[in-house]
Short mmCIF file of C-alpha atoms and ligand atoms in Angstrom, two decimals:
data_model
loop_
_atom_site.label_atom_id
_atom_site.label_comp_id
_atom_site.label_asym_id
_atom_site.label_seq_id
_atom_site.Cartn_x
_atom_site.Cartn_y
_atom_site.Cartn_z
CA UNK A 1 -30.56 11.20 -5.52
CA UNK A 2 -30.56 8.29 -7.78
CA UNK A 3 -28.61 5.08 -7.30
CA UNK A 4 -28.51 3.26 -10.55
CA UNK A 5 -28.71 -0.40 -9.81
CA UNK A 6 -28.99 -3.43 -11.85
CA UNK A 7 -28.66 -7.23 -11.42
CA UNK A 8 -27.15 -9.39 -14.15
CA UNK A 9 -30.34 -11.50 -14.53
CA UNK A 10 -33.78 -11.34 -13.15
CA UNK A 11 -34.00 -14.97 -13.69
CA UNK A 12 -31.53 -15.63 -11.04
CA UNK A 13 -33.31 -16.24 -7.93
CA UNK A 14 -30.64 -14.98 -5.50
CA UNK A 15 -29.87 -11.89 -7.49
CA UNK A 16 -33.63 -11.09 -7.65
CA UNK A 17 -33.30 -11.28 -3.66
CA UNK A 18 -30.36 -8.76 -3.66
CA UNK A 19 -32.18 -6.29 -5.91
CA UNK A 20 -35.35 -6.48 -3.59
CA UNK A 21 -32.81 -5.71 -0.64
CA UNK A 22 -31.23 -2.84 -2.39
CA UNK A 23 -34.72 -1.47 -3.24
CA UNK A 24 -35.79 -1.62 0.49
CA UNK A 25 -32.50 -0.09 1.75
CA UNK A 26 -33.05 2.69 -0.71
CA UNK A 27 -36.15 3.84 0.81
CA UNK A 28 -36.01 7.55 2.01
CA UNK A 29 -32.31 7.83 0.48
CA UNK A 30 -32.16 7.10 -3.19
CA UNK A 31 -34.59 6.68 -6.03
CA UNK A 32 -33.78 3.37 -7.73
CA UNK A 33 -35.10 1.02 -10.33
CA UNK A 34 -33.52 -2.57 -10.45
CA UNK A 35 -32.41 -3.07 -14.10
CA UNK A 36 -32.33 -6.74 -15.44
CA UNK A 37 -29.27 -7.14 -17.52
CA UNK A 38 -30.72 -10.26 -18.95
CA UNK A 39 -27.39 -11.98 -18.77
CA UNK A 40 -26.06 -9.79 -21.80
CA UNK A 41 -23.23 -7.44 -21.27
CA UNK A 42 -24.17 -5.23 -24.05
CA UNK A 43 -27.63 -4.93 -22.52
CA UNK A 44 -26.31 -4.00 -19.26
CA UNK A 45 -23.69 -1.47 -20.75
CA UNK A 46 -26.70 0.37 -22.27
CA UNK A 47 -28.54 0.18 -19.03
CA UNK A 48 -25.46 1.97 -17.26
CA UNK A 49 -25.25 4.67 -19.82
CA UNK A 50 -28.76 5.33 -19.24
CA UNK A 51 -28.51 5.47 -15.35
CA UNK A 52 -25.57 7.87 -15.81
CA UNK A 53 -27.42 10.04 -18.43
CA UNK A 54 -30.26 10.23 -16.06
CA UNK A 55 -27.94 11.65 -13.41
CA UNK A 56 -27.26 8.64 -11.18
CA UNK A 57 -25.21 9.74 -8.11
CA UNK A 58 -23.79 6.29 -7.89
CA UNK A 59 -24.13 2.82 -9.72
CA UNK A 60 -24.35 -0.57 -8.10
CA UNK A 61 -24.38 -3.74 -10.47
CA UNK A 62 -23.95 -7.43 -10.45
CA UNK A 63 -21.87 -7.50 -13.82
CA UNK A 64 -22.99 -9.84 -16.58
CA UNK A 65 -19.50 -10.66 -17.55
CA UNK A 66 -16.85 -9.75 -15.02
CA UNK A 67 -14.34 -9.10 -17.80
CA UNK A 68 -16.47 -5.95 -18.43
CA UNK A 69 -15.76 -4.36 -15.26
CA UNK A 70 -13.18 -1.88 -16.75
CA UNK A 71 -15.78 -0.64 -19.32
CA UNK A 72 -18.26 0.14 -16.65
CA UNK A 73 -15.58 1.76 -14.48
CA UNK A 74 -14.75 3.85 -17.42
CA UNK A 75 -18.32 5.08 -18.08
CA UNK A 76 -18.57 6.11 -14.36
CA UNK A 77 -15.28 8.02 -14.49
CA UNK A 78 -16.46 9.81 -17.70
CA UNK A 79 -19.76 10.66 -16.01
CA UNK A 80 -17.78 12.82 -13.41
CA UNK A 81 -16.24 10.24 -11.16
CA UNK A 82 -19.53 8.54 -10.20
CA UNK A 83 -18.90 5.77 -7.65
CA UNK A 84 -19.47 2.33 -8.74
CA UNK A 85 -20.16 -0.76 -6.31
CA UNK A 86 -19.89 -4.14 -7.80
CA UNK A 87 -21.70 -6.92 -5.84
CA UNK A 88 -22.43 -10.58 -5.96
CA UNK A 89 -19.80 -11.51 -8.90
CA UNK A 90 -16.46 -10.83 -7.35
CA UNK A 91 -14.12 -8.79 -9.50
CA UNK A 92 -11.08 -11.00 -8.92
CA UNK A 93 -8.72 -9.05 -10.87
CA UNK A 94 -7.89 -6.53 -7.99
CA UNK A 95 -6.03 -4.23 -10.50
CA UNK A 96 -9.38 -3.45 -12.12
CA UNK A 97 -10.90 -2.49 -8.94
CA UNK A 98 -7.97 -0.66 -7.90
CA UNK A 99 -7.82 1.39 -11.01
CA UNK A 100 -10.43 3.62 -9.74
CA UNK A 101 -10.87 5.36 -6.44
CA UNK A 102 -14.47 5.48 -6.50
CA UNK A 103 -14.82 1.45 -7.24
CA UNK A 104 -15.78 -1.00 -4.48
CA UNK A 105 -17.31 -4.46 -3.95
CA UNK A 106 -19.74 -6.02 -1.79
CA UNK A 107 -19.76 -10.05 -1.67
CA UNK A 108 -19.87 -12.83 0.67
CA UNK A 109 -16.90 -13.99 2.77
CA UNK A 110 -13.83 -16.05 1.81
CA UNK A 111 -12.57 -17.50 -1.56
CA UNK A 112 -14.43 -20.85 -0.82
CA UNK A 113 -17.67 -19.15 -1.60
CA UNK A 114 -19.63 -20.86 1.40
CA UNK A 115 -18.61 -24.38 0.26
CA UNK A 116 -16.61 -25.12 3.26
CA UNK A 117 -19.73 -24.54 5.52
CA UNK A 118 -21.71 -26.71 3.30
CA UNK A 119 -19.31 -29.46 3.51
CA UNK A 120 -19.23 -29.19 7.33
CA UNK A 121 -22.94 -29.95 7.01
CA UNK A 122 -22.34 -32.97 5.13
CA UNK A 123 -19.68 -34.14 7.48
CA UNK A 124 -21.78 -33.80 10.29
CA UNK A 125 -24.57 -35.53 8.64
CA UNK A 126 -22.54 -38.49 7.82
CA UNK A 127 -21.14 -38.52 11.38
CA UNK A 128 -24.65 -38.60 12.97
CA UNK A 129 -26.22 -40.80 10.41
CA UNK A 130 -24.42 -44.17 9.69
CA UNK A 131 -27.15 -45.07 7.29
CA UNK A 132 -26.06 -42.26 5.05
CA UNK A 133 -23.37 -44.87 3.84
CA UNK A 134 -26.05 -47.00 2.21
CA UNK A 135 -23.56 -49.57 0.54
CA UNK A 136 -21.31 -49.64 3.71
CA UNK A 137 -18.19 -49.14 1.79
CA UNK A 138 -16.93 -46.21 4.07
CA UNK A 139 -16.89 -43.73 1.04
CA UNK A 140 -19.50 -41.23 0.12
CA UNK A 141 -21.16 -41.79 -3.31
CA UNK A 142 -21.74 -38.16 -4.25
CA UNK A 143 -23.16 -36.29 -7.16
CA UNK A 144 -22.44 -32.69 -7.64
CA UNK A 145 -24.23 -29.93 -9.51
CA UNK A 146 -21.89 -26.98 -10.46
CA UNK A 147 -22.70 -23.47 -11.26
CA UNK A 148 -22.17 -21.46 -14.39
CA UNK A 149 -18.45 -22.44 -15.14
CA UNK A 150 -17.67 -18.80 -16.29
CA UNK A 151 -18.59 -17.53 -12.72
CA UNK A 152 -16.04 -16.89 -10.12
CA UNK A 153 -17.75 -18.90 -7.51
CA UNK A 154 -18.53 -22.09 -9.45
CA UNK A 155 -15.21 -24.05 -9.43
CA UNK A 156 -14.19 -22.81 -5.92
CA UNK A 157 -17.49 -24.10 -4.53
CA UNK A 158 -17.03 -27.48 -6.28
CA UNK A 159 -13.38 -27.78 -5.00
CA UNK A 160 -13.79 -26.61 -1.41
CA UNK A 161 -16.89 -28.83 -0.93
CA UNK A 162 -14.87 -31.94 -1.91
CA UNK A 163 -11.44 -31.09 -0.12
CA UNK A 164 -13.17 -30.05 3.09
CA UNK A 165 -15.11 -33.44 3.14
CA UNK A 166 -11.85 -35.30 2.21
CA UNK A 167 -9.64 -33.48 4.80
CA UNK A 168 -12.19 -34.55 7.48
CA UNK A 169 -11.05 -38.23 6.46
CA UNK A 170 -14.21 -39.08 4.35
CA UNK A 171 -13.40 -40.47 1.07
CA UNK A 172 -15.45 -39.42 -1.99
CA UNK A 173 -16.54 -41.61 -4.81
CA UNK A 174 -17.67 -39.08 -7.24
CA UNK A 175 -20.42 -40.83 -9.36
CA UNK A 176 -21.39 -37.73 -11.54
CA UNK A 177 -20.64 -34.05 -11.70
CA UNK A 178 -21.95 -31.44 -14.31
CA UNK A 179 -22.90 -27.92 -14.58
CA UNK A 180 -26.47 -26.96 -13.79
CA UNK A 181 -25.69 -23.28 -14.76
CA UNK A 182 -27.36 -22.02 -11.44
CA UNK A 183 -30.67 -22.84 -12.93
CA UNK A 184 -33.42 -25.22 -11.66
CA UNK A 185 -34.60 -26.61 -14.94
CA UNK A 186 -30.96 -27.46 -16.00
CA UNK A 187 -30.06 -29.02 -12.63
CA UNK A 188 -33.41 -31.23 -12.89
CA UNK A 189 -32.46 -32.55 -16.21
CA UNK A 190 -28.97 -33.72 -15.08
CA UNK A 191 -30.36 -35.04 -11.96
CA UNK A 192 -33.12 -37.04 -13.79
CA UNK A 193 -30.57 -38.79 -15.65
CA UNK A 194 -28.21 -39.55 -12.65
CA UNK A 195 -31.31 -40.82 -10.58
CA UNK A 196 -32.15 -43.23 -13.44
CA UNK A 197 -28.61 -44.34 -13.71
CA UNK A 198 -27.56 -44.65 -10.12
CA UNK A 199 -30.83 -44.71 -8.19
CA UNK A 200 -30.37 -45.42 -4.48
CA UNK A 201 -26.44 -45.88 -4.99
CA UNK A 202 -26.49 -42.02 -4.51
CA UNK A 203 -25.62 -41.15 -1.03
CA UNK A 204 -25.61 -37.35 -1.30
CA UNK A 205 -26.41 -34.73 -3.84
CA UNK A 206 -24.63 -31.28 -3.38
CA UNK A 207 -25.56 -28.19 -5.53
CA UNK A 208 -23.51 -25.09 -5.97
CA UNK A 209 -26.78 -23.05 -5.21
CA UNK A 210 -30.22 -23.53 -4.00
CA UNK A 211 -31.93 -22.99 -7.39
CA UNK A 212 -30.16 -26.16 -8.52
CA UNK A 213 -30.89 -28.05 -5.18
CA UNK A 214 -34.62 -27.48 -6.02
CA UNK A 215 -34.08 -28.82 -9.53
CA UNK A 216 -32.35 -31.82 -7.83
CA UNK A 217 -35.11 -32.35 -5.40
CA UNK A 218 -37.95 -32.55 -8.13
CA UNK A 219 -35.91 -34.96 -9.98
CA UNK A 220 -35.43 -37.29 -7.02
CA UNK A 221 -39.04 -36.89 -5.92
CA UNK A 222 -40.29 -37.88 -9.23
CA UNK A 223 -38.26 -41.17 -8.72
CA UNK A 224 -39.83 -41.72 -5.44
CA UNK A 225 -37.17 -40.46 -3.12
CA UNK A 226 -37.34 -37.86 -0.39
CA UNK A 227 -41.03 -37.07 -0.47
CA UNK A 228 -41.53 -37.77 3.32
CA UNK A 229 -38.46 -36.04 4.22
CA UNK A 230 -35.88 -37.93 6.31
CA UNK A 231 -38.50 -40.68 6.96
CA UNK A 232 -38.68 -41.48 3.40
CA UNK A 233 -37.91 -45.22 2.36
CA UNK A 234 -35.59 -43.87 -0.16
CA UNK A 235 -33.51 -40.79 0.78
CA UNK A 236 -30.80 -38.76 -0.65
CA UNK A 237 -29.59 -35.82 1.43
CA UNK A 238 -29.39 -32.53 -0.72
CA UNK A 239 -27.54 -29.50 0.03
CA UNK A 240 -27.52 -25.97 -1.65
CA UNK A 241 -26.20 -22.53 -0.96
CA UNK A 242 -28.15 -19.26 -0.56
CA UNK A 243 -30.80 -20.43 1.90
CA UNK A 244 -33.44 -18.80 -0.41
CA UNK A 245 -37.14 -18.38 0.97
CA UNK A 246 -38.57 -20.90 -1.48
CA UNK A 247 -36.13 -23.69 -0.17
CA UNK A 248 -36.91 -23.16 3.81
CA UNK A 249 -39.83 -25.10 3.78
CA UNK A 250 -38.10 -28.08 2.15
CA UNK A 251 -35.48 -27.90 4.79
CA UNK A 252 -38.17 -27.76 7.46
CA UNK A 253 -39.93 -30.81 6.03
CA UNK A 254 -36.51 -32.68 5.37
CA UNK A 255 -36.71 -33.01 1.71
CA UNK A 256 -33.61 -30.82 1.56
CA UNK A 257 -31.10 -31.28 4.18
CA UNK A 258 -29.36 -28.01 4.49
CA UNK A 259 -28.33 -24.78 2.81
CA UNK A 260 -25.87 -22.07 3.51
CA UNK A 261 -27.34 -18.53 4.12
CA UNK A 262 -25.93 -15.89 1.69
CA UNK A 263 -27.29 -12.74 3.48
CA UNK A 264 -28.92 -10.85 0.61
CA UNK A 265 -30.49 -8.51 3.04
CA UNK A 266 -27.20 -7.31 4.76
CA UNK A 267 -25.52 -7.21 1.19
CA UNK A 268 -28.17 -4.77 0.11
CA UNK A 269 -28.03 -2.52 3.08
CA UNK A 270 -24.18 -2.41 2.79
CA UNK A 271 -24.44 -1.66 -0.90
CA UNK A 272 -26.85 1.23 -0.24
CA UNK A 273 -24.85 2.60 2.88
CA UNK A 274 -21.81 2.63 0.89
CA UNK A 275 -23.15 4.39 -2.07
CA UNK A 276 -24.56 7.00 0.29
CA UNK A 277 -21.29 7.34 2.03
CA UNK A 278 -19.30 7.65 -1.35
CA UNK A 279 -21.69 10.11 -2.65
CA UNK A 280 -21.41 12.40 0.44
CA UNK A 281 -17.50 12.07 0.61
CA UNK A 282 -17.40 9.96 3.51
CA UNK A 283 -15.37 6.81 4.14
CA UNK A 284 -16.83 3.85 2.24
CA UNK A 285 -17.64 1.91 5.47
CA UNK A 286 -18.73 4.76 7.64
CA UNK A 287 -21.48 3.80 9.93
CA UNK A 288 -21.71 0.26 8.63
CA UNK A 289 -21.26 -1.95 11.68
CA UNK A 290 -18.78 -4.92 12.18
CA UNK A 291 -17.49 -4.98 8.66
CA UNK A 292 -14.16 -3.74 7.27
CA UNK A 293 -12.88 -3.07 3.65
CA UNK A 294 -10.43 -5.74 2.67
CA UNK A 295 -7.93 -3.43 1.25
CA UNK A 296 -6.36 -5.11 -1.75
CA UNK A 297 -10.00 -6.23 -3.17
CA UNK A 298 -11.55 -2.95 -1.88
CA UNK A 299 -14.27 -5.42 -0.73
CA UNK A 300 -16.78 -5.71 2.06
CA UNK A 301 -17.54 -9.29 2.79
CA UNK A 302 -20.73 -10.39 4.22
CA UNK A 303 -20.44 -13.70 6.25
CA UNK A 304 -22.17 -17.06 5.24
CA UNK A 305 -23.89 -19.21 7.89
CA UNK A 306 -25.05 -22.76 7.84
CA UNK A 307 -28.81 -23.25 7.88
CA UNK A 308 -30.49 -26.69 8.72
CA UNK A 309 -33.79 -27.38 10.33
CA UNK A 310 -32.60 -26.19 13.69
CA UNK A 311 -31.91 -22.51 12.74
CA UNK A 312 -34.32 -21.73 9.93
CA UNK A 313 -35.42 -18.81 11.91
CA UNK A 314 -32.28 -17.11 11.06
CA UNK A 315 -32.66 -17.38 7.24
CA UNK A 316 -36.45 -16.48 7.52
CA UNK A 317 -35.63 -13.18 9.36
CA UNK A 318 -33.24 -12.35 6.45
CA UNK A 319 -36.02 -12.22 3.97
CA UNK A 320 -38.84 -10.71 6.18
C1 LIG B 401 -23.92 -16.75 -6.30
C2 LIG B 401 -25.37 -17.44 -6.03
C3 LIG B 401 -25.94 -18.04 -7.02
C4 LIG B 401 -26.00 -17.32 -8.06
C5 LIG B 401 -24.93 -16.56 -8.54
C6 LIG B 401 -24.89 -15.69 -9.68
O1 LIG B 401 -23.39 -16.15 -5.45
O2 LIG B 401 -25.02 -18.20 -4.69
O3 LIG B 401 -27.30 -18.51 -6.68
O4 LIG B 401 -27.01 -15.93 -7.76
O5 LIG B 401 -24.18 -15.86 -7.26
O6 LIG B 401 -23.90 -14.78 -9.85
CA1 LIG B 402 -20.89 -45.42 0.54
#
């Protein structure tokens, strides 16, 4: 059996890990090849056509443009009611996902996309480290790097980060906010400018994902911050989301303060098991432990988890 699988872009760190997790989980069940949609919907449409022409029993994609979901669904229907599983980018128009009995999605938990957990880490740090309030004004001088504005998770991550911090009674003084497009180099450019403008006035940098947190880190390190972790003479706590393997050593050294694990491995396993179930006429979540299908979204959601220095092993084991 073939699982036709694709990610929206191989330049996206987190999506590449889900791709690997899908490949690993397919072992002995499906033949697969993770296509790179190159962030271009027409490229991805062609890839799905080819998967179906080659006789894929099921299709699993992180779609380039969420508004193209109906087109991909139609292709799968036309190919003989082939199941399609969307992952990573939530199809928030539930009418679309409900328009086809063989369409499902696998994502992470909750409409806050992990940002409340990220905010809680900032709150804990603020409470445990009075020196975080560098200017002693009782407010948190924050800079925020947002994901791609066209992406379902970007704005909610930004909003929930701030509202959770404020609900905990910490006032935010937002020095700067802009999109880093999920991308390390773009985030570095923005942070370079903010560090040169605000320098040590910045009390915290939060990024919508780890790729951008890594960009922020190279910007602050170039300006002499964070190089000795929390012992650095100038320090800006930085937080990301995903808990990618490439950030874990930076959390260990204290150069980055925390991240939120988005469990690519479990997502990959869930996608493949679901594909197997759907191709053999079973219930979508048959044999998948501890998860439920959220009916109206037809979604299985894998939980996010906070990652700091104290529980790095959890994130490490996810990527073994
Ligand atoms: C998010 C993830 C980001 C990026 C984005 C792309 O869930 O945290 O790093 O991969 O998906 O769709
Ligand atoms: Ca302050």
